[in-house]
PDB file of C-alpha atoms in Angstrom:
ATOM      1  CA  UNK N   1     -26.000   1.974  39.393  1.00 56.00           C
ATOM      2  CA  UNK N   2     -24.786   5.593  38.809  1.00 56.00           C
ATOM      3  CA  UNK N   3     -25.818   6.584  42.449  1.00 57.00           C
ATOM      4  CA  UNK N   4     -23.774   3.643  43.760  1.00 57.00           C
ATOM      5  CA  UNK N   5     -20.650   4.698  41.920  1.00 55.00           C
ATOM      6  CA  UNK N   6     -21.099   8.350  43.199  1.00 52.00           C
ATOM      7  CA  UNK N   7     -21.614   7.089  46.959  1.00 55.00           C
ATOM      8  CA  UNK N   8     -18.393   5.046  46.563  1.00 52.00           C
ATOM      9  CA  UNK N   9     -16.493   7.704  45.205  1.00 56.00           C
ATOM     10  CA  UNK N  10     -17.922  10.217  47.792  1.00 56.00           C
ATOM     11  CA  UNK N  11     -16.519   7.888  50.486  1.00 57.00           C
ATOM     12  CA  UNK N  12     -13.227   7.857  48.925  1.00 57.00           C
ATOM     13  CA  UNK N  13     -13.549   4.229  47.927  1.00 54.00           C
ATOM     14  CA  UNK N  14     -11.557   3.115  44.884  1.00 56.00           C
ATOM     15  CA  UNK N  15     -13.557  -0.148  44.330  1.00 57.00           C
ATOM     16  CA  UNK N  16     -15.641  -0.068  41.309  1.00 54.00           C
ATOM     17  CA  UNK N  17     -18.891  -1.863  40.630  1.00 56.00           C
ATOM     18  CA  UNK N  18     -19.402  -5.138  39.001  1.00 58.00           C
ATOM     19  CA  UNK N  19     -20.540  -3.441  35.697  1.00 62.00           C
ATOM     20  CA  UNK N  20     -17.410  -1.324  35.410  1.00 58.00           C
ATOM     21  CA  UNK N  21     -15.606  -2.524  32.159  1.00 61.00           C
ATOM     22  CA  UNK N  22     -12.340  -4.756  32.656  1.00 59.00           C
ATOM     23  CA  UNK N  23      -9.349  -3.018  30.811  1.00 57.00           C
ATOM     24  CA  UNK N  24      -6.551  -5.566  30.389  1.00 55.00           C
ATOM     25  CA  UNK N  25      -3.138  -4.251  31.201  1.00 53.00           C
ATOM     26  CA  UNK N  26      -0.802  -3.831  28.410  1.00 54.00           C
ATOM     27  CA  UNK N  27       3.209  -4.155  28.930  1.00 52.00           C
ATOM     28  CA  UNK N  28       4.797  -0.840  28.877  1.00 50.00           C
ATOM     29  CA  UNK N  29       6.629  -1.472  25.634  1.00 49.00           C
ATOM     30  CA  UNK N  30       3.559  -2.546  23.675  1.00 52.00           C
ATOM     31  CA  UNK N  31       3.028   0.976  22.433  1.00 60.00           C
ATOM     32  CA  UNK N  32       6.605   2.043  22.308  1.00 67.00           C
ATOM     33  CA  UNK N  33       8.621   3.396  19.316  1.00 71.00           C
ATOM     34  CA  UNK N  34       9.245  -0.075  17.874  1.00 80.00           C
ATOM     35  CA  UNK N  35       5.468  -0.759  17.786  1.00 84.00           C
ATOM     36  CA  UNK N  36       4.889   2.305  15.692  1.00 85.00           C
ATOM     37  CA  UNK N  37       7.402   1.459  13.139  1.00 88.00           C
ATOM     38  CA  UNK N  38       5.976  -2.138  12.466  1.00 90.00           C
ATOM     39  CA  UNK N  39       3.614  -1.061   9.445  1.00 89.00           C
ATOM     40  CA  UNK N  40       6.072   0.962   7.531  1.00 91.00           C
ATOM     41  CA  UNK N  41       8.987  -1.666   7.887  1.00 93.00           C
ATOM     42  CA  UNK N  42       6.827  -4.615   7.285  1.00 94.00           C
ATOM     43  CA  UNK N  43       5.406  -2.833   4.033  1.00 94.00           C
ATOM     44  CA  UNK N  44       8.942  -1.926   3.024  1.00 95.00           C
ATOM     45  CA  UNK N  45      10.107  -5.579   3.625  1.00 96.00           C
ATOM     46  CA  UNK N  46       7.074  -7.085   1.738  1.00 96.00           C
ATOM     47  CA  UNK N  47       7.730  -4.895  -1.191  1.00 95.00           C
ATOM     48  CA  UNK N  48      11.620  -5.703  -1.265  1.00 95.00           C
ATOM     49  CA  UNK N  49      10.795  -9.129  -1.099  1.00 96.00           C
ATOM     50  CA  UNK N  50       8.275  -8.905  -4.160  1.00 94.00           C
ATOM     51  CA  UNK N  51      10.842  -6.931  -6.072  1.00 94.00           C
ATOM     52  CA  UNK N  52      13.521  -9.225  -5.239  1.00 95.00           C
ATOM     53  CA  UNK N  53      11.259 -12.363  -6.393  1.00 93.00           C
ATOM     54  CA  UNK N  54      10.509 -10.624  -9.623  1.00 92.00           C
ATOM     55  CA  UNK N  55      14.007  -9.398 -10.164  1.00 92.00           C
ATOM     56  CA  UNK N  56      15.054 -13.040  -9.660  1.00 93.00           C
ATOM     57  CA  UNK N  57      12.570 -14.630 -11.967  1.00 92.00           C
ATOM     58  CA  UNK N  58      12.502 -12.874 -15.436  1.00 89.00           C
ATOM     59  CA  UNK N  59       8.835 -12.323 -16.479  1.00 90.00           C
ATOM     60  CA  UNK N  60       9.946 -11.830 -20.164  1.00 86.00           C
ATOM     61  CA  UNK N  61      10.527 -15.565 -20.336  1.00 87.00           C
ATOM     62  CA  UNK N  62       7.239 -17.483 -21.000  1.00 85.00           C
ATOM     63  CA  UNK N  63       5.907 -20.029 -18.269  1.00 84.00           C
ATOM     64  CA  UNK N  64       7.186 -18.124 -15.255  1.00 84.00           C
ATOM     65  CA  UNK N  65       4.088 -16.193 -14.475  1.00 86.00           C
ATOM     66  CA  UNK N  66       0.485 -16.472 -15.695  1.00 87.00           C
ATOM     67  CA  UNK N  67      -0.657 -14.450 -18.769  1.00 86.00           C
ATOM     68  CA  UNK N  68      -2.941 -11.652 -18.240  1.00 87.00           C
ATOM     69  CA  UNK N  69      -6.412 -13.041 -18.746  1.00 89.00           C
ATOM     70  CA  UNK N  70      -7.887  -9.677 -20.312  1.00 88.00           C
ATOM     71  CA  UNK N  71      -4.949  -9.741 -22.773  1.00 87.00           C
ATOM     72  CA  UNK N  72      -5.326 -13.395 -23.309  1.00 89.00           C
ATOM     73  CA  UNK N  73      -9.150 -13.595 -23.891  1.00 92.00           C
ATOM     74  CA  UNK N  74      -9.525 -10.149 -25.700  1.00 92.00           C
ATOM     75  CA  UNK N  75      -6.270  -8.927 -26.837  1.00 89.00           C
ATOM     76  CA  UNK N  76      -6.667  -5.698 -24.864  1.00 88.00           C
ATOM     77  CA  UNK N  77      -3.902  -4.511 -22.577  1.00 90.00           C
ATOM     78  CA  UNK N  78      -5.291  -3.845 -18.942  1.00 89.00           C
ATOM     79  CA  UNK N  79      -3.515  -0.984 -16.825  1.00 88.00           C
ATOM     80  CA  UNK N  80      -1.576  -3.627 -15.104  1.00 88.00           C
ATOM     81  CA  UNK N  81      -0.120  -5.383 -18.359  1.00 90.00           C
ATOM     82  CA  UNK N  82       3.561  -5.036 -18.265  1.00 89.00           C
ATOM     83  CA  UNK N  83       3.728  -4.271 -14.397  1.00 91.00           C
ATOM     84  CA  UNK N  84       5.784  -7.504 -13.704  1.00 92.00           C
ATOM     85  CA  UNK N  85       8.196  -6.670 -16.500  1.00 93.00           C
ATOM     86  CA  UNK N  86       8.332  -3.007 -15.374  1.00 94.00           C
ATOM     87  CA  UNK N  87       8.989  -4.258 -11.757  1.00 94.00           C
ATOM     88  CA  UNK N  88      11.923  -6.554 -13.191  1.00 95.00           C
ATOM     89  CA  UNK N  89      13.572  -3.540 -15.106  1.00 95.00           C
ATOM     90  CA  UNK N  90      13.395  -1.511 -12.167  1.00 94.00           C
ATOM     91  CA  UNK N  91      14.909  -4.198  -9.933  1.00 94.00           C
ATOM     92  CA  UNK N  92      17.845  -4.513 -12.419  1.00 94.00           C
ATOM     93  CA  UNK N  93      17.857  -0.538 -12.634  1.00 93.00           C
ATOM     94  CA  UNK N  94      16.791  -0.137 -16.189  1.00 93.00           C
ATOM     95  CA  UNK N  95      14.282   2.828 -15.899  1.00 94.00           C
ATOM     96  CA  UNK N  96      13.948   3.172 -19.562  1.00 93.00           C
ATOM     97  CA  UNK N  97      12.716  -0.306 -20.081  1.00 92.00           C
ATOM     98  CA  UNK N  98      10.602  -0.013 -16.876  1.00 93.00           C
ATOM     99  CA  UNK N  99       8.955   3.117 -18.440  1.00 93.00           C
ATOM    100  CA  UNK N 100       8.300   1.184 -21.809  1.00 90.00           C
ATOM    101  CA  UNK N 101       6.905  -1.842 -20.089  1.00 90.00           C
ATOM    102  CA  UNK N 102       4.264   0.038 -17.889  1.00 92.00           C
ATOM    103  CA  UNK N 103       4.742   3.993 -17.237  1.00 91.00           C
ATOM    104  CA  UNK N 104       1.886   4.030 -14.854  1.00 93.00           C
ATOM    105  CA  UNK N 105       3.377   1.198 -12.662  1.00 94.00           C
ATOM    106  CA  UNK N 106       6.677   3.356 -12.537  1.00 94.00           C
ATOM    107  CA  UNK N 107       4.673   6.387 -11.390  1.00 94.00           C
ATOM    108  CA  UNK N 108       3.189   4.003  -8.709  1.00 93.00           C
ATOM    109  CA  UNK N 109       6.787   2.844  -7.606  1.00 94.00           C
ATOM    110  CA  UNK N 110       7.997   6.609  -7.617  1.00 94.00           C
ATOM    111  CA  UNK N 111       5.153   7.563  -5.414  1.00 92.00           C
ATOM    112  CA  UNK N 112       5.825   4.944  -3.006  1.00 93.00           C
ATOM    113  CA  UNK N 113       9.521   5.942  -2.863  1.00 94.00           C
ATOM    114  CA  UNK N 114       8.358   9.464  -2.140  1.00 92.00           C
ATOM    115  CA  UNK N 115       5.755   8.831   0.393  1.00 90.00           C
ATOM    116  CA  UNK N 116       7.422   5.857   2.396  1.00 92.00           C
ATOM    117  CA  UNK N 117      10.174   7.830   4.027  1.00 93.00           C
ATOM    118  CA  UNK N 118       7.531  10.364   5.291  1.00 90.00           C
ATOM    119  CA  UNK N 119       5.289   7.628   6.507  1.00 89.00           C
ATOM    120  CA  UNK N 120       8.374   6.037   8.339  1.00 91.00           C
ATOM    121  CA  UNK N 121       9.705   9.555   9.858  1.00 90.00           C
ATOM    122  CA  UNK N 122       6.154  10.339  11.097  1.00 89.00           C
ATOM    123  CA  UNK N 123       5.711   6.794  12.667  1.00 88.00           C
ATOM    124  CA  UNK N 124       9.311   7.130  14.386  1.00 88.00           C
ATOM    125  CA  UNK N 125       8.467  10.668  15.742  1.00 87.00           C
ATOM    126  CA  UNK N 126       5.180   9.377  16.936  1.00 84.00           C
ATOM    127  CA  UNK N 127       2.982  11.635  14.876  1.00 82.00           C
ATOM    128  CA  UNK N 128      -0.103  10.662  13.259  1.00 77.00           C
ATOM    129  CA  UNK N 129       0.563   8.630  10.029  1.00 71.00           C
ATOM    130  CA  UNK N 130      -2.589   8.354   8.422  1.00 70.00           C
ATOM    131  CA  UNK N 131      -3.412  11.421   6.009  1.00 69.00           C
ATOM    132  CA  UNK N 132      -6.698  12.746   4.934  1.00 71.00           C
ATOM    133  CA  UNK N 133      -8.880   9.911   3.660  1.00 79.00           C
ATOM    134  CA  UNK N 134      -9.563   9.629   0.144  1.00 81.00           C
ATOM    135  CA  UNK N 135     -12.824  11.096  -0.875  1.00 89.00           C
ATOM    136  CA  UNK N 136     -15.257   9.467  -3.405  1.00 92.00           C
ATOM    137  CA  UNK N 137     -13.917  12.113  -6.114  1.00 93.00           C
ATOM    138  CA  UNK N 138     -10.480  10.872  -5.503  1.00 91.00           C
ATOM    139  CA  UNK N 139     -11.572   7.260  -6.222  1.00 93.00           C
ATOM    140  CA  UNK N 140     -13.429   8.545  -9.402  1.00 96.00           C
ATOM    141  CA  UNK N 141     -10.313  10.379 -10.518  1.00 95.00           C
ATOM    142  CA  UNK N 142      -8.208   7.236 -10.046  1.00 92.00           C
ATOM    143  CA  UNK N 143     -10.670   5.223 -11.955  1.00 94.00           C
ATOM    144  CA  UNK N 144     -10.804   7.792 -14.706  1.00 95.00           C
ATOM    145  CA  UNK N 145      -6.930   7.628 -14.839  1.00 93.00           C
ATOM    146  CA  UNK N 146      -6.807   3.957 -15.146  1.00 92.00           C
ATOM    147  CA  UNK N 147      -9.475   3.977 -17.665  1.00 94.00           C
ATOM    148  CA  UNK N 148      -7.910   6.604 -19.838  1.00 93.00           C
ATOM    149  CA  UNK N 149      -4.414   4.745 -19.566  1.00 90.00           C
ATOM    150  CA  UNK N 150      -6.277   1.665 -20.696  1.00 90.00           C
ATOM    151  CA  UNK N 151      -7.938   3.257 -23.668  1.00 91.00           C
ATOM    152  CA  UNK N 152      -4.830   5.130 -24.905  1.00 91.00           C
ATOM    153  CA  UNK N 153      -2.440   2.155 -24.563  1.00 89.00           C
ATOM    154  CA  UNK N 154      -4.946   0.144 -26.802  1.00 90.00           C
ATOM    155  CA  UNK N 155      -5.454   2.884 -29.494  1.00 90.00           C
ATOM    156  CA  UNK N 156      -3.035   3.059 -32.556  1.00 88.00           C
ATOM    157  CA  UNK N 157      -1.582   6.470 -31.463  1.00 87.00           C
ATOM    158  CA  UNK N 158      -0.897   5.112 -27.992  1.00 79.00           C
ATOM    159  CA  UNK N 159       1.483   2.211 -29.147  1.00 79.00           C
ATOM    160  CA  UNK N 160       4.284   3.697 -27.104  1.00 78.00           C
ATOM    161  CA  UNK N 161       2.383   2.765 -23.959  1.00 80.00           C
ATOM    162  CA  UNK N 162       2.116  -1.066 -25.042  1.00 78.00           C
ATOM    163  CA  UNK N 163       4.099  -3.330 -22.767  1.00 79.00           C
TER     164      UNK N 163
END
């Protein structure tokens, strides 16, 4: 098979063999600048819609959202407890209340607000947008942070972290 390809190329033929893979043609605009912006813009739109929804329906009033199952069954605050109230407070511009409801969630909102413009700019310029992949140590550190946050907010001296 390889010899057949070499013979065809030596003769100046551009005809391939049956075993050559068929690559479908893509329209020119498929890989254009707008295509690169789909992921960052869609992510921002989804988060904006989520914050608008939580901002419109107050999670402080009972019955609008389900109760945290861990809190309901055990009385222990999970790392996400107060996250909806925190998002509601951020949507209304009340940073102090947001920090009081879930400081870790506010740190996550701030991290997104810092990294999204970098992601968007890199995508718009056609640069690689994916940074280094998290290593197992990073995941362990994140798990440790969540576990420590959960433990501290459920201890008497961590009452300031209760939602």
